[in-house]
Amino acid sequence: MILWLAALAGLAAEPPTQPIPYSHKQHLALGLKCKDCHTQPDPGELMTLPATSRCMACHAGVKKDSPAIQKLAAFDRDKRPVPWVRVYQIPSYVFFSHQAHLESGTATCETCHGKVAERDRLAKEGDVSMGGCMSCHRANKASLDCTFCHEQR
Ligand code: HEC
Ligand code: HEC
Ligand code: HEC
Ligand code: HEC
Ligand code: HEC
């Protein structure tokens, strides 16, 4: 029953196999910050994923004989983005803004995405289902109106 509920909420997911075995744990231990790679361009809705040039700033030299880094370098050379398998994605009919949530002071990255800095591979740890959004809105007296998160029909 509990497992079934967890599956329904999209929790306890297995990490997807990524095209390149990038580790947040390994890179954050170097002292990098989230915003060094997730740049949050105006108006701040999206956090974005880094371009290969961001990686190659180090990997043009670091570990360039590793097969994983050679694969990364090939994407960079061909000017193709790495086809990362998305971990958190909500349908396009839902309004969501990172900026509004970070400014509200009710959430940090960890609240919605779990202990990213301790993970070699990311899996969906935070609950971004409608139920997950609603329970935090209820707890923080933010709106539960359908049109707060969805287009008026
Ligand atoms: C060196 C660059 C780099 C840094 C620093 C970095 N990330 Fe990432 N992040 C990535 C890459 C590359 C991916 C795509 C691969 C993956 O999912 O592991 C990613 C994916 C993610 C995702 C999943 C997005 C999705 O929907 O697929 C989240 C959430 C995330 N990062 C959060 C963070 C947080 C929080 C921090 C700071 C604690 C951070 N990242 C620091 C490079 C970085
Ligand atoms: C600030 C420099 C820096 C940046 C930026 C950076 N890395 Fe790294 N990366 C490192 C270092 C240092 C290591 C560890 C090398 C070692 O084990 O000696 C590493 C290790 C790796 C490894 C493991 C390689 C292996 O075979 O052991 C992968 C894969 C990797 N990085 C991918 C990425 C990707 C993808 C990005 C861009 C999203 C990125 N890195 C950005 C410095 C960086
Ligand atoms: C209130 C919950 C919440 C907080 C706080 C939050 N995120 Fe997210 N994040 C999401 C949701 C929901 C998505 C999926 C968005 C979509 O598909 O449009 C997402 C997607 C992402 C992505 C994928 C790229 C993108 O922009 O869609 C990255 C990277 C990411 N978040 C990083 C972060 C980082 C870094 C922080 C802290 C600075 C953070 N998030 C804080 C809920 C959150
Ligand atoms: C950690 C608690 C928390 C979570 C999780 C959360 N929200 Fe919110 N959300 C808030 C709060 C608090 C506000 C009110 C912010 C303010 O007063 O401006 C808000 C505001 C919003 C707004 C209005 C933003 C704006 O531009 O003014 C939208 C839309 C929204 N949330 C959608 C979502 C969706 C969709 C999800 C799930 C994917 C979600 N929220 C998850 C706490 C949360
Ligand atoms: C706080 C934000 C939020 C509010 C408020 C909200 N929703 Fe949603 N809704 C979501 C998110 C996020 C999803 C996408 C869930 C997913 O696909 O994982 C969603 C999905 C849906 C879906 C598609 C479900 C499916 O399984 O295909 C419907 C229908 C829906 N919402 C109706 C409503 C109605 C009706 C209300 C008002 C009672 C409402 N929503 C209020 C965030 C919200």
XYZ file of C-alpha atoms and ligand atoms in Angstrom:
368
model
C 0.000 0.000 0.000
C 2.714 2.450 1.021
C 4.847 1.394 -1.936
C 1.882 1.799 -4.219
C 1.237 5.311 -2.899
C 4.911 6.204 -3.331
C 4.819 4.940 -6.918
C 1.665 6.914 -7.561
C 3.277 10.096 -6.274
C 6.303 9.418 -8.484
C 8.583 9.042 -5.459
C 11.320 6.476 -4.798
C 12.223 6.615 -8.474
C 15.386 4.913 -9.764
C 18.018 7.278 -11.168
C 17.816 7.283 -14.984
C 20.901 6.220 -16.929
C 22.465 9.423 -18.215
C 24.462 9.693 -21.472
C 27.496 10.818 -19.443
C 28.043 9.669 -15.833
C 28.099 13.197 -14.365
C 28.182 13.312 -10.536
C 26.861 16.266 -8.520
C 28.614 14.916 -5.422
C 32.019 14.853 -7.116
C 31.644 18.331 -8.630
C 30.115 20.112 -5.622
C 33.002 18.752 -3.524
C 35.268 20.879 -5.761
C 33.532 23.977 -4.345
C 31.294 24.681 -7.343
C 27.911 26.328 -6.596
C 24.544 25.443 -8.152
C 24.430 28.755 -10.019
C 27.811 28.087 -11.637
C 25.945 25.626 -13.889
C 22.234 26.431 -13.395
C 22.215 30.075 -14.417
C 18.530 31.070 -13.977
C 18.244 33.660 -16.777
C 15.582 36.436 -16.506
C 12.693 36.244 -15.652
C 13.986 33.451 -13.426
C 11.438 30.770 -14.190
C 13.935 28.186 -15.404
C 17.216 27.081 -13.858
C 18.514 25.640 -17.194
C 21.102 22.920 -17.788
C 24.731 23.860 -18.547
C 26.166 24.050 -22.063
C 29.035 21.702 -22.891
C 31.334 24.756 -23.000
C 30.782 25.119 -19.228
C 32.129 21.593 -18.725
C 34.950 21.992 -21.211
C 36.282 25.011 -19.282
C 37.815 22.330 -17.040
C 37.637 19.175 -19.106
C 39.669 20.489 -22.043
C 42.449 19.544 -19.615
C 41.006 17.529 -16.704
C 40.623 13.770 -17.327
C 40.692 14.185 -21.084
C 41.738 10.552 -21.565
C 38.604 9.252 -19.806
C 36.049 7.685 -22.218
C 33.256 9.697 -20.527
C 35.120 12.957 -21.097
C 35.892 11.991 -24.699
C 32.167 11.506 -25.244
C 31.537 14.931 -23.658
C 34.219 16.511 -25.861
C 32.594 14.982 -28.968
C 29.237 16.608 -28.127
C 31.061 19.905 -27.620
C 32.985 19.599 -30.888
C 29.803 18.768 -32.847
C 27.956 21.660 -31.105
C 25.287 19.250 -29.893
C 23.789 19.568 -26.409
C 24.193 16.506 -24.189
C 20.834 14.655 -24.326
C 20.427 14.502 -20.520
C 17.449 12.460 -19.358
C 15.269 14.891 -17.398
C 14.611 14.073 -13.760
C 12.110 16.788 -12.844
C 9.703 17.929 -15.491
C 6.125 19.074 -15.219
C 3.683 19.348 -18.126
C 3.668 22.607 -20.070
C 0.089 23.368 -18.968
C 1.321 23.999 -15.407
C 2.653 27.429 -14.391
C 5.806 27.253 -12.310
C 8.509 29.771 -11.509
C 11.737 29.034 -9.660
C 12.176 32.737 -8.883
C 8.775 33.098 -7.164
C 9.470 30.100 -4.943
C 13.012 31.007 -4.012
C 11.898 34.578 -3.199
C 9.000 33.323 -1.068
C 11.564 32.064 1.437
C 9.656 28.794 1.896
C 11.975 26.632 -0.169
C 15.599 26.001 -1.041
C 16.799 23.718 -3.841
C 16.850 20.825 -1.341
C 13.164 21.236 -0.424
C 12.092 20.235 -3.918
C 15.116 18.314 -5.225
C 16.578 16.516 -2.194
C 20.233 16.274 -1.161
C 21.672 16.899 -4.615
C 25.183 17.634 -3.284
C 25.374 14.123 -1.798
C 24.251 12.280 -4.928
C 26.359 10.682 -7.631
C 23.235 10.108 -9.729
C 20.045 12.145 -9.423
C 16.682 10.455 -9.006
C 13.358 12.128 -8.387
C 13.397 12.633 -4.606
C 11.163 15.694 -4.319
C 7.442 15.498 -5.014
C 6.500 17.748 -7.942
C 3.130 16.094 -8.505
C -0.010 18.225 -8.152
C -0.515 16.744 -4.671
C 3.029 17.757 -3.695
C 2.511 21.338 -4.898
C -0.871 21.530 -3.160
C 0.310 20.305 0.228
C 3.008 22.959 0.425
C 0.618 25.649 -0.781
C -1.862 24.572 1.888
C 0.827 24.648 4.599
C 2.008 28.104 3.526
C -1.416 29.619 2.808
C -0.535 30.056 -0.866
C -3.412 29.747 -3.338
C -5.035 26.394 -4.195
C -7.157 27.888 -7.003
C -7.025 25.830 -10.184
C -6.199 28.953 -12.193
C -3.197 29.726 -9.983
C -1.338 26.847 -11.639
C -3.422 26.221 -14.761
C -4.759 28.349 -17.598
C -8.389 29.445 -17.274
C -10.466 27.208 -19.536
C 29.293 21.440 -12.781
C 27.937 21.760 -13.160
C 26.797 21.567 -12.156
C 26.683 22.066 -10.870
C 27.711 22.861 -10.085
C 25.379 21.700 -10.403
N 24.725 20.985 -11.373
Fe 22.804 20.295 -11.299
N 23.024 19.430 -13.136
C 24.159 19.486 -13.906
C 24.003 18.596 -15.050
C 25.042 18.331 -16.121
C 22.719 18.028 -14.953
C 22.071 16.979 -15.889
C 22.531 15.596 -15.492
C 21.887 15.060 -14.239
O 20.656 15.097 -14.116
O 22.629 14.594 -13.340
C 22.120 18.583 -13.736
C 20.847 18.296 -13.293
C 20.253 18.835 -12.157
C 18.883 18.618 -11.750
C 17.868 17.768 -12.481
C 17.145 18.610 -13.544
C 16.166 17.803 -14.365
O 14.971 18.090 -14.319
O 16.587 16.893 -15.076
C 18.708 19.282 -10.573
C 17.438 19.329 -9.747
C 19.971 19.909 -10.244
N 20.886 19.636 -11.237
C 20.189 20.646 -9.102
C 21.422 21.161 -8.716
C 21.670 21.791 -7.442
C 20.630 21.963 -6.345
C 22.992 22.172 -7.431
C 23.759 22.826 -6.301
C 23.668 22.121 -5.008
C 23.563 21.774 -8.719
N 22.584 21.148 -9.450
C 24.875 22.007 -9.139
C 25.287 20.240 -13.651
C 25.552 20.893 -12.461
C 35.631 23.394 -12.138
C 36.092 22.365 -13.051
C 35.077 21.369 -13.577
C 33.903 21.642 -14.269
C 33.291 22.983 -14.616
C 33.355 20.346 -14.625
N 34.146 19.341 -14.150
Fe 33.825 17.346 -14.388
N 35.421 16.934 -13.185
C 36.274 17.885 -12.654
C 37.254 17.211 -11.820
C 38.378 17.886 -11.045
C 36.937 15.830 -11.869
C 37.626 14.704 -11.120
C 38.835 14.256 -11.859
C 39.566 13.171 -11.094
O 38.921 12.200 -10.678
O 40.764 13.322 -10.933
C 35.792 15.700 -12.763
C 35.249 14.489 -13.141
C 34.261 14.331 -14.088
C 33.802 13.063 -14.632
C 34.339 11.693 -14.270
C 35.390 11.339 -15.292
C 36.026 9.991 -15.016
O 36.202 9.217 -15.975
O 36.365 9.736 -13.851
C 32.801 13.341 -15.521
C 32.009 12.347 -16.354
C 32.634 14.784 -15.534
N 33.547 15.337 -14.668
C 31.704 15.457 -16.307
C 31.492 16.823 -16.263
C 30.410 17.498 -16.957
C 29.358 16.824 -17.810
C 30.545 18.824 -16.680
C 29.650 19.963 -17.123
C 28.238 19.841 -16.749
C 31.704 18.976 -15.812
N 32.246 17.741 -15.585
C 32.177 20.184 -15.350
C 36.231 19.244 -12.876
C 35.205 19.915 -13.504
C 9.288 24.819 -5.073
C 10.022 23.724 -5.651
C 11.364 23.968 -6.315
C 12.463 24.649 -5.803
C 12.572 25.399 -4.492
C 13.530 24.486 -6.769
N 13.081 23.755 -7.834
Fe 14.128 23.229 -9.494
N 12.463 22.449 -10.358
C 11.220 22.389 -9.749
C 10.231 21.932 -10.727
C 8.743 21.747 -10.489
C 10.943 21.721 -11.944
C 10.367 21.312 -13.299
C 10.062 22.596 -14.052
C 9.469 22.395 -15.417
O 9.406 21.272 -15.934
O 9.060 23.419 -16.018
C 12.348 22.049 -11.661
C 13.368 21.958 -12.602
C 14.718 22.220 -12.322
C 15.823 22.044 -13.257
C 15.707 21.595 -14.699
C 15.826 22.783 -15.642
C 14.653 23.701 -15.554
O 14.884 24.912 -15.370
O 13.501 23.245 -15.677
C 16.974 22.391 -12.599
C 18.386 22.381 -13.158
C 16.590 22.793 -11.263
N 15.215 22.685 -11.123
C 17.478 23.240 -10.304
C 17.105 23.895 -9.126
C 18.031 24.628 -8.262
C 19.521 24.776 -8.494
C 17.277 25.130 -7.226
C 17.746 26.041 -6.093
C 18.427 27.278 -6.501
C 15.898 24.710 -7.443
N 15.830 23.989 -8.618
C 14.818 24.994 -6.613
C 10.942 22.679 -8.445
C 11.766 23.415 -7.604
C 7.966 24.564 -0.488
C 6.592 24.943 -0.664
C 6.040 25.014 -2.069
C 6.060 24.049 -3.030
C 6.658 22.650 -2.941
C 5.390 24.593 -4.186
N 4.989 25.864 -3.929
Fe 4.155 27.166 -5.298
N 4.278 28.657 -3.950
C 4.623 28.521 -2.619
C 4.450 29.791 -1.950
C 4.708 30.077 -0.476
C 3.988 30.711 -2.923
C 3.610 32.177 -2.740
C 4.794 33.039 -3.099
C 4.453 34.505 -2.998
O 3.860 34.908 -1.989
O 4.744 35.210 -3.940
C 3.900 29.959 -4.170
C 3.513 30.521 -5.387
C 3.251 29.805 -6.538
C 2.795 30.386 -7.788
C 2.593 31.860 -8.081
C 3.940 32.392 -8.512
C 3.973 33.819 -8.949
O 4.488 34.065 -10.034
O 3.502 34.655 -8.194
C 2.601 29.327 -8.656
C 2.089 29.409 -10.076
C 2.987 28.122 -7.958
N 3.382 28.448 -6.684
C 2.972 26.852 -8.520
C 3.534 25.723 -7.914
C 3.631 24.422 -8.552
C 3.136 24.092 -9.938
C 4.266 23.603 -7.652
C 4.626 22.142 -7.798
C 5.369 21.768 -8.991
C 4.545 24.388 -6.468
N 4.066 25.666 -6.653
C 5.193 23.884 -5.357
C 5.113 27.382 -2.018
C 5.358 26.172 -2.653
C -0.188 24.499 -6.821
C -0.354 24.159 -8.209
C -1.596 23.457 -8.698
C -2.890 23.800 -8.406
C -3.387 24.879 -7.461
C -3.715 22.921 -9.194
N -2.923 22.077 -9.941
Fe -3.598 20.691 -11.300
N -1.662 20.106 -11.650
C -0.541 20.655 -11.060
C 0.607 19.927 -11.511
C 2.047 20.171 -11.103
C 0.151 18.941 -12.410
C 0.981 17.936 -13.198
C 1.161 16.689 -12.406
C 2.003 15.699 -13.143
O 1.773 15.473 -14.337
O 2.875 15.119 -12.504
C -1.295 19.082 -12.485
C -2.125 18.295 -13.272
C -3.498 18.466 -13.387
C -4.352 17.692 -14.265
C -3.905 16.581 -15.176
C -3.890 15.331 -14.353
C -3.527 14.113 -15.124
O -3.313 13.089 -14.466
O -3.412 14.167 -16.344
C -5.623 18.153 -14.080
C -6.887 17.658 -14.772
C -5.558 19.202 -13.065
N -4.256 19.376 -12.685
C -6.660 19.886 -12.603
C -6.635 20.801 -11.547
C -7.830 21.376 -10.932
C -9.258 21.058 -11.332
C -7.386 22.228 -9.953
C -8.220 23.046 -8.971
C -8.991 22.239 -8.030
C -5.926 22.177 -9.974
N -5.519 21.299 -10.949
C -5.099 22.924 -9.161
C -0.520 21.727 -10.185
C -1.621 22.368 -9.659
